[in-house]
Short mmCIF file of C-alpha atoms in Angstrom, two decimals:
data_model
loop_
_atom_site.label_atom_id
_atom_site.label_comp_id
_atom_site.label_asym_id
_atom_site.label_seq_id
_atom_site.Cartn_x
_atom_site.Cartn_y
_atom_site.Cartn_z
CA MET A 1 -41.86 -17.01 -112.47
CA GLY A 2 -39.15 -14.41 -112.76
CA GLU A 3 -38.15 -11.84 -110.19
CA ILE A 4 -40.14 -11.73 -106.93
CA ASP A 5 -42.25 -8.57 -106.83
CA CYS A 6 -41.32 -7.29 -103.38
CA ARG A 7 -38.99 -4.86 -101.67
CA ASN A 8 -38.71 -6.46 -98.25
CA PHE A 9 -35.43 -8.16 -97.44
CA GLU A 10 -36.93 -11.12 -95.60
CA THR A 11 -39.13 -12.15 -98.54
CA LYS A 12 -36.26 -11.78 -101.01
CA ALA A 13 -34.08 -13.94 -98.77
CA VAL A 14 -36.65 -16.71 -98.42
CA HIS A 15 -37.70 -16.89 -102.06
CA GLY A 16 -34.45 -15.99 -103.78
CA GLU A 17 -34.35 -14.50 -107.24
CA SER A 18 -36.77 -16.94 -108.89
CA GLY A 19 -39.07 -18.16 -106.13
CA PHE A 20 -38.94 -21.66 -107.61
CA GLU A 21 -37.49 -23.45 -110.58
CA SER A 22 -39.78 -22.64 -113.49
CA ARG A 23 -39.36 -25.86 -115.50
CA THR A 24 -40.39 -28.28 -112.75
CA GLY A 25 -41.83 -26.03 -110.06
CA ALA A 26 -39.21 -27.22 -107.56
CA ILE A 27 -39.34 -24.99 -104.45
CA SER A 28 -35.76 -25.86 -103.52
CA TYR A 29 -33.78 -24.60 -106.47
CA PRO A 30 -32.14 -27.62 -108.17
CA ILE A 31 -28.44 -28.41 -108.02
CA TYR A 32 -27.31 -28.53 -111.64
CA GLN A 33 -24.37 -30.82 -110.98
CA SER A 34 -23.09 -30.80 -114.53
CA SER A 35 -19.85 -29.50 -115.96
CA THR A 36 -21.20 -29.21 -119.49
CA PHE A 37 -24.51 -28.74 -121.33
CA ARG A 38 -25.89 -30.27 -124.53
CA HIS A 39 -26.56 -28.23 -127.69
CA GLU A 40 -29.40 -29.28 -129.97
CA GLY A 41 -27.44 -28.11 -133.00
CA LEU A 42 -25.16 -25.44 -134.34
CA ASN A 43 -26.04 -22.13 -132.69
CA LYS A 44 -28.86 -23.86 -130.81
CA GLY A 45 -27.99 -23.67 -127.12
CA THR A 46 -29.78 -23.29 -123.82
CA GLY A 47 -27.71 -20.33 -122.69
CA TYR A 48 -25.33 -22.66 -120.87
CA ASP A 49 -22.20 -24.26 -122.29
CA TYR A 50 -19.72 -25.03 -119.52
CA SER A 51 -20.12 -24.55 -115.77
CA ARG A 52 -17.01 -22.45 -115.34
CA THR A 53 -18.70 -19.87 -117.58
CA GLY A 54 -22.21 -20.26 -116.24
CA ASN A 55 -24.31 -22.68 -114.21
CA PRO A 56 -28.03 -22.31 -113.37
CA THR A 57 -27.55 -22.92 -109.64
CA ARG A 58 -24.70 -20.42 -109.46
CA ASP A 59 -26.73 -17.93 -111.49
CA GLU A 60 -29.54 -18.20 -108.96
CA VAL A 61 -27.33 -17.49 -105.96
CA GLU A 62 -25.57 -14.64 -107.78
CA LYS A 63 -28.88 -12.98 -108.65
CA THR A 64 -30.18 -13.53 -105.13
CA VAL A 65 -27.15 -11.95 -103.43
CA ALA A 66 -27.25 -9.04 -105.90
CA ALA A 67 -30.90 -8.46 -105.01
CA LEU A 68 -30.16 -8.53 -101.27
CA GLU A 69 -27.38 -5.93 -101.67
CA ASN A 70 -29.50 -3.91 -104.14
CA GLY A 71 -26.74 -4.32 -106.69
CA ARG A 72 -26.92 -4.76 -110.44
CA ALA A 73 -24.75 -7.87 -110.54
CA CYS A 74 -23.03 -10.40 -108.30
CA LEU A 75 -20.23 -12.84 -109.06
CA ALA A 76 -19.79 -15.97 -106.96
CA TYR A 77 -16.39 -17.50 -106.17
CA SER A 78 -15.02 -20.60 -104.50
CA SER A 79 -14.00 -18.65 -101.36
CA GLY A 80 -13.92 -15.17 -99.91
CA MET A 81 -10.21 -14.90 -100.72
CA ALA A 82 -10.88 -15.88 -104.33
CA ALA A 83 -13.40 -13.02 -104.51
CA ILE A 84 -10.87 -10.54 -103.10
CA SER A 85 -8.16 -11.81 -105.44
CA SER A 86 -10.46 -11.41 -108.43
CA VAL A 87 -11.15 -7.79 -107.54
CA LEU A 88 -7.44 -7.05 -107.09
CA THR A 89 -6.68 -8.33 -110.59
CA ILE A 90 -8.39 -5.25 -112.06
CA PHE A 91 -5.41 -3.20 -110.84
CA LYS A 92 -1.97 -3.06 -112.45
CA GLY A 93 1.61 -2.47 -111.39
CA GLY A 94 2.11 1.07 -110.11
CA ASP A 95 -1.48 1.41 -108.86
CA HIS A 96 -1.90 2.45 -105.23
CA ILE A 97 -4.57 1.20 -102.80
CA ILE A 98 -5.39 2.62 -99.35
CA VAL A 99 -6.44 -0.15 -96.95
CA SER A 100 -7.89 -0.28 -93.42
CA ASP A 101 -4.99 -0.89 -91.04
CA ASP A 102 -7.01 -3.38 -88.99
CA LEU A 103 -8.20 -6.19 -91.24
CA TYR A 104 -8.38 -9.94 -91.63
CA GLY A 105 -4.92 -11.53 -91.73
CA GLY A 106 -5.65 -13.39 -94.96
CA THR A 107 -6.44 -10.11 -96.69
CA TYR A 108 -3.20 -8.61 -95.40
CA ARG A 109 -1.33 -11.68 -96.65
CA ILE A 110 -2.71 -11.44 -100.17
CA PHE A 111 -1.79 -7.75 -100.39
CA GLU A 112 1.71 -8.24 -99.00
CA GLU A 113 2.77 -11.64 -100.30
CA ILE A 114 0.91 -11.94 -103.60
CA TYR A 115 0.01 -8.61 -105.17
CA GLU A 116 3.05 -6.73 -103.94
CA HIS A 117 5.03 -8.88 -106.40
CA TYR A 118 2.91 -7.43 -109.22
CA GLY A 119 3.86 -3.88 -108.25
CA ILE A 120 0.63 -2.87 -106.55
CA GLU A 121 1.39 -0.36 -103.82
CA VAL A 122 -0.55 -0.51 -100.54
CA THR A 123 -0.78 1.97 -97.67
CA TYR A 124 -2.44 0.94 -94.41
CA THR A 125 -4.15 3.63 -92.36
CA ASP A 126 -6.80 4.12 -89.71
CA THR A 127 -9.79 4.62 -92.01
CA THR A 128 -12.05 5.65 -89.13
CA SER A 129 -10.60 9.10 -89.85
CA THR A 130 -11.40 10.46 -93.29
CA GLU A 131 -8.54 12.91 -92.78
CA ASN A 132 -6.13 9.98 -92.49
CA ILE A 133 -7.33 8.63 -95.82
CA GLU A 134 -7.06 12.01 -97.49
CA LYS A 135 -3.46 12.37 -96.33
CA GLU A 136 -2.55 9.07 -98.03
CA LEU A 137 -4.12 9.87 -101.40
CA ARG A 138 -1.69 9.97 -104.34
CA GLU A 139 -2.00 10.62 -108.04
CA ASN A 140 -1.84 6.85 -108.60
CA THR A 141 -4.39 5.94 -105.89
CA LYS A 142 -6.98 3.75 -107.59
CA ALA A 143 -8.96 2.36 -104.66
CA ILE A 144 -9.81 2.59 -100.98
CA TYR A 145 -10.39 -0.77 -99.31
CA LEU A 146 -12.43 -0.91 -96.10
CA GLU A 147 -13.55 -3.37 -93.51
CA THR A 148 -16.25 -1.87 -91.32
CA PRO A 149 -16.56 -3.14 -88.66
CA THR A 150 -12.94 -4.28 -88.88
CA ASN A 151 -11.68 -7.72 -88.00
CA PRO A 152 -10.95 -8.16 -85.11
CA LEU A 153 -11.02 -4.70 -83.43
CA MET A 154 -14.51 -3.68 -84.60
CA LYS A 155 -13.41 -0.24 -85.83
CA ILE A 156 -16.13 1.67 -87.67
CA THR A 157 -15.59 3.74 -90.83
CA ASP A 158 -18.10 6.27 -92.14
CA ILE A 159 -18.81 4.78 -95.57
CA ARG A 160 -20.78 7.81 -96.75
CA GLU A 161 -17.97 10.22 -95.98
CA VAL A 162 -15.28 8.03 -97.51
CA SER A 163 -17.39 7.52 -100.63
CA LYS A 164 -17.59 11.29 -101.12
CA LEU A 165 -13.81 11.53 -100.85
CA ALA A 166 -13.36 8.61 -103.25
CA LYS A 167 -15.62 10.15 -105.87
CA GLU A 168 -13.84 13.52 -105.60
CA HIS A 169 -10.58 11.76 -106.46
CA ASN A 170 -11.97 9.32 -109.04
CA THR A 171 -11.07 6.41 -106.78
CA LEU A 172 -12.95 3.14 -106.31
CA LEU A 173 -14.38 2.37 -102.88
CA ILE A 174 -14.32 -1.34 -101.96
CA VAL A 175 -16.11 -2.51 -98.80
CA ASP A 176 -15.91 -5.93 -97.18
CA ASN A 177 -19.42 -6.39 -95.77
CA THR A 178 -18.94 -9.88 -94.34
CA PHE A 179 -19.53 -8.97 -90.67
CA MET A 180 -22.70 -6.94 -91.28
CA THR A 181 -24.26 -8.76 -94.27
CA PRO A 182 -26.78 -7.04 -96.55
CA TYR A 183 -29.44 -7.57 -93.88
CA TYR A 184 -27.88 -4.91 -91.66
CA GLN A 185 -25.74 -2.81 -94.03
CA LYS A 186 -25.83 -2.04 -97.76
CA PRO A 187 -22.56 -0.32 -98.76
CA LEU A 188 -23.61 0.24 -102.39
CA GLU A 189 -26.44 2.46 -101.17
CA LEU A 190 -23.92 4.36 -99.03
CA GLY A 191 -21.68 5.09 -102.01
CA ALA A 192 -19.40 2.06 -102.34
CA ASP A 193 -18.46 0.81 -105.81
CA ILE A 194 -17.67 -2.81 -104.96
CA VAL A 195 -18.93 -4.94 -102.07
CA LEU A 196 -17.20 -8.14 -100.96
CA HIS A 197 -18.42 -11.06 -98.87
CA SER A 198 -16.95 -14.20 -97.50
CA GLY A 199 -20.15 -16.14 -98.12
CA THR A 200 -18.66 -18.88 -95.96
CA LYS A 201 -19.74 -16.85 -92.94
CA TYR A 202 -23.22 -15.42 -92.31
CA LEU A 203 -24.66 -15.93 -95.78
CA CYS A 204 -24.02 -19.65 -95.48
CA GLY A 205 -24.55 -19.68 -91.73
CA HIS A 206 -23.91 -23.37 -91.07
CA ASN A 207 -20.13 -23.81 -91.40
CA ASP A 208 -20.56 -26.26 -94.25
CA ALA A 209 -19.50 -24.40 -97.42
CA LEU A 210 -16.82 -22.05 -98.72
CA ALA A 211 -17.95 -19.13 -100.89
CA GLY A 212 -17.10 -15.57 -101.89
CA PHE A 213 -19.15 -12.83 -103.55
CA VAL A 214 -18.49 -9.56 -105.36
CA ILE A 215 -21.45 -7.20 -105.85
CA LEU A 216 -21.36 -4.05 -107.97
CA ASN A 217 -23.34 -1.68 -110.20
CA ASP A 218 -20.94 -0.32 -112.82
CA GLU A 219 -21.41 -2.10 -116.16
CA ARG A 220 -17.79 -1.65 -117.18
CA LEU A 221 -16.55 -3.25 -113.96
CA ILE A 222 -19.16 -6.00 -114.20
CA GLU A 223 -17.99 -6.93 -117.70
CA LYS A 224 -14.35 -6.82 -116.66
CA LEU A 225 -14.86 -8.99 -113.56
CA ARG A 226 -17.02 -11.50 -115.44
CA PHE A 227 -14.19 -11.92 -117.94
CA ILE A 228 -11.71 -12.44 -115.09
CA GLN A 229 -14.06 -14.83 -113.28
CA ASN A 230 -14.46 -17.00 -116.36
CA SER A 231 -10.79 -16.82 -117.32
CA VAL A 232 -9.36 -17.65 -113.90
CA GLY A 233 -12.10 -20.13 -113.04
CA ALA A 234 -12.27 -19.87 -109.22
CA VAL A 235 -16.05 -20.13 -109.43
CA LEU A 236 -18.56 -21.35 -106.85
CA ALA A 237 -19.54 -24.99 -107.43
CA PRO A 238 -23.21 -25.95 -107.94
CA PHE A 239 -23.59 -27.78 -104.62
CA ASP A 240 -21.97 -24.95 -102.65
CA SER A 241 -24.20 -22.48 -104.52
CA TRP A 242 -27.21 -24.46 -103.32
CA LEU A 243 -25.93 -24.54 -99.73
CA ILE A 244 -25.58 -20.75 -99.75
CA LEU A 245 -29.09 -20.37 -101.20
CA ARG A 246 -30.42 -22.57 -98.41
CA GLY A 247 -28.52 -20.61 -95.77
CA ILE A 248 -29.73 -17.24 -97.03
CA LYS A 249 -33.35 -18.27 -96.46
CA THR A 250 -32.83 -17.95 -92.69
CA LEU A 251 -30.23 -15.17 -92.68
CA HIS A 252 -32.49 -12.56 -91.08
CA ILE A 253 -33.80 -14.94 -88.43
CA ARG A 254 -30.32 -16.12 -87.49
CA LEU A 255 -28.85 -12.64 -87.36
CA ASP A 256 -31.64 -11.25 -85.22
CA ARG A 257 -31.11 -14.03 -82.68
CA GLN A 258 -27.31 -13.76 -82.87
CA GLN A 259 -27.41 -10.00 -82.33
CA GLU A 260 -29.84 -10.36 -79.43
CA ASN A 261 -27.45 -12.85 -77.83
CA ALA A 262 -24.42 -10.66 -78.59
CA ILE A 263 -25.83 -7.62 -76.81
CA LYS A 264 -26.51 -9.64 -73.65
CA ILE A 265 -23.09 -11.31 -73.76
CA ALA A 266 -21.28 -8.01 -74.33
CA ASN A 267 -22.97 -6.53 -71.28
CA PHE A 268 -22.09 -9.61 -69.22
CA LEU A 269 -18.44 -9.41 -70.28
CA LYS A 270 -18.26 -5.69 -69.44
CA LYS A 271 -18.92 -6.49 -65.79
CA HIS A 272 -16.62 -9.51 -65.46
CA LYS A 273 -13.53 -8.96 -63.31
CA LYS A 274 -11.23 -10.84 -65.74
CA ILE A 275 -12.29 -8.79 -68.77
CA THR A 276 -10.39 -5.55 -69.28
CA LYS A 277 -12.19 -4.28 -72.41
CA VAL A 278 -15.09 -5.31 -74.65
CA LEU A 279 -15.27 -4.33 -78.33
CA TYR A 280 -18.82 -4.55 -79.65
CA PRO A 281 -20.40 -1.91 -81.92
CA GLY A 282 -23.78 -2.37 -80.23
CA LEU A 283 -22.47 -0.88 -76.98
CA GLU A 284 -23.24 2.84 -76.82
CA GLU A 285 -19.72 3.63 -75.61
CA HIS A 286 -18.11 1.84 -78.57
CA VAL A 287 -16.20 4.29 -80.78
CA GLY A 288 -18.18 4.58 -84.01
CA HIS A 289 -21.45 3.34 -82.49
CA ASP A 290 -23.40 6.37 -83.73
CA ILE A 291 -21.88 6.17 -87.22
CA LEU A 292 -22.86 2.52 -87.60
CA LYS A 293 -26.30 3.26 -86.19
CA SER A 294 -26.79 5.90 -88.90
CA GLU A 295 -25.62 3.63 -91.74
CA ALA A 296 -26.89 0.21 -90.71
CA SER A 297 -30.01 -1.34 -89.24
CA GLY A 298 -28.09 -3.48 -86.72
CA PHE A 299 -24.74 -4.01 -85.06
CA GLY A 300 -23.99 -7.62 -85.89
CA ALA A 301 -22.92 -10.50 -83.65
CA MET A 302 -19.13 -10.27 -83.50
CA ILE A 303 -17.48 -9.43 -80.17
CA SER A 304 -13.81 -9.05 -79.36
CA PHE A 305 -12.58 -8.72 -75.80
CA TYR A 306 -9.37 -8.45 -73.82
CA VAL A 307 -8.73 -10.62 -70.77
CA ASP A 308 -6.41 -9.92 -67.86
CA SER A 309 -3.63 -12.35 -68.82
CA LYS A 310 -2.41 -14.86 -71.38
CA GLU A 311 -3.09 -17.56 -68.77
CA THR A 312 -6.77 -16.57 -68.84
CA VAL A 313 -6.74 -16.90 -72.64
CA GLU A 314 -5.45 -20.45 -72.35
CA LYS A 315 -7.97 -21.38 -69.65
CA VAL A 316 -10.89 -20.01 -71.65
CA LEU A 317 -9.91 -21.80 -74.86
CA GLU A 318 -9.37 -25.09 -73.01
CA SER A 319 -12.48 -24.85 -70.81
CA VAL A 320 -15.38 -23.75 -73.04
CA LYS A 321 -17.83 -26.55 -73.74
CA VAL A 322 -20.85 -25.07 -75.50
CA ILE A 323 -18.74 -22.48 -77.31
CA ILE A 324 -16.35 -24.06 -79.80
CA PHE A 325 -12.69 -23.07 -80.08
CA ALA A 326 -12.39 -22.82 -83.86
CA GLU A 327 -11.57 -20.38 -86.63
CA SER A 328 -14.20 -18.79 -88.87
CA LEU A 329 -17.39 -17.02 -87.84
CA GLY A 330 -21.01 -16.37 -88.72
CA GLY A 331 -22.43 -19.86 -88.22
CA VAL A 332 -25.26 -20.97 -85.96
CA GLU A 333 -22.68 -22.40 -83.54
CA SER A 334 -20.82 -19.97 -81.28
CA LEU A 335 -17.10 -19.94 -82.08
CA ILE A 336 -14.22 -18.39 -80.17
CA THR A 337 -10.93 -17.59 -81.89
CA TYR A 338 -7.47 -16.39 -80.84
CA PRO A 339 -6.49 -13.83 -83.52
CA TYR A 340 -2.91 -13.50 -82.27
CA THR A 341 -1.94 -17.00 -83.45
CA GLN A 342 -4.81 -17.86 -85.78
CA THR A 343 -6.62 -15.42 -88.08
CA HIS A 344 -3.96 -12.70 -87.81
CA ALA A 345 -0.78 -14.76 -87.51
CA ASP A 346 0.50 -13.50 -90.89
CA ILE A 347 0.52 -9.89 -89.75
CA PRO A 348 3.95 -8.88 -88.36
CA ASP A 349 4.13 -8.87 -84.57
CA ASP A 350 5.01 -5.18 -84.29
CA ILE A 351 1.96 -4.22 -86.38
CA ARG A 352 -0.33 -6.50 -84.37
CA LYS A 353 0.83 -4.99 -81.10
CA ARG A 354 0.55 -1.42 -82.40
CA LEU A 355 -3.02 -2.04 -83.51
CA GLY A 356 -3.99 -3.89 -80.34
CA VAL A 357 -4.14 -7.45 -81.65
CA THR A 358 -2.34 -8.70 -78.56
CA ASP A 359 -1.90 -12.07 -76.87
CA LYS A 360 -4.80 -11.14 -74.54
CA LEU A 361 -7.41 -10.62 -77.25
CA LEU A 362 -10.18 -13.10 -78.05
CA ARG A 363 -12.74 -12.90 -80.86
CA PHE A 364 -16.20 -14.34 -80.32
CA SER A 365 -18.69 -15.16 -83.07
CA VAL A 366 -22.00 -15.40 -81.25
CA GLY A 367 -24.34 -18.18 -82.36
CA ILE A 368 -28.03 -18.89 -81.94
CA GLU A 369 -27.82 -21.07 -78.82
CA ASN A 370 -29.67 -20.19 -75.62
CA VAL A 371 -27.91 -17.07 -74.36
CA ASP A 372 -28.00 -18.25 -70.72
CA ASP A 373 -26.06 -21.36 -71.71
CA LEU A 374 -23.49 -19.25 -73.53
CA ILE A 375 -23.03 -16.88 -70.62
CA LYS A 376 -22.78 -19.76 -68.15
CA ASP A 377 -20.17 -21.43 -70.37
CA LEU A 378 -18.11 -18.23 -70.58
CA ASP A 379 -18.39 -17.60 -66.86
CA LYS A 380 -17.20 -21.10 -65.96
CA ALA A 381 -14.32 -20.88 -68.44
CA LEU A 382 -13.22 -17.52 -67.07
CA GLN A 383 -13.27 -18.91 -63.54
CA ALA A 384 -11.42 -22.12 -64.44
#
């Protein structure tokens, strides 16, 4: 059938790149669970040789995610961290990267404990201020790496403004779009060069697969990253590719419900006597609310909030019943996480405290459950 002739996100998400498998007409794109492919003779192939290099199911999910981000190409990896690592391999010793100071602990770990050993220099700064970024630019600065909203403090960076600065200095702009997904935010259209996703999260949506994606437009970078992807081999397996394809079909429906729930929960938390501060970009008073509103079509479903004491943290995590105390985010189930000892444990304590990742902070990934049940569960846990 070829590419679906439509521009609307929802239809692209439901039908994927192909709409159906052309050979059999299968509506659910087949899982090509094969490591190798037969040749009819010398120089007579099907376009597939070995699944590390290319697999039909992985090709379908790559083309689908590229279409959703309005990118020229997408590369699929075995995890979000594998995707980030692949991108970082395009840099060499002596290169300098400016990075959001508030970011996922695993990303901080890979910068500090892996790529530092290869001589890549990293400066962390508050990227919500373009002036801060400009101050950190050097002759050897090769990239600016953003999370927006950041994890877990929900800080918002103006992608358009940073992209202008990056282009002026011939610097790549890399944006982790995991929290927002291409349904709400398209960084390539805002000027980014490379977009990253932990596909494990919202793209999958069911907490049953690990995946990572890199989306980009520049042919030179595409060729370089494809070579790295094939050479290193941390590729997305056929079955996981199929799980992500299945999850993407309902991405827009899930996110709309999750965001609707998140807005109600954020407003409930604002009024609770044991909550000292709520961080949710959908609240008008949230710093960066207007920037995100101008660059995205939604605010997402991630909430972070501070409670009045560490004792309250412990009571909440031990008392929630509907909400699950677990790491990760973006699934249909609501998950609550303690960044201080979980997702951000690898960040030094002094940096965590300076940023505000304290022992009173909780991160909440809002699911698709009935919002009244979620609020009731939170209220009971806070009163425990």
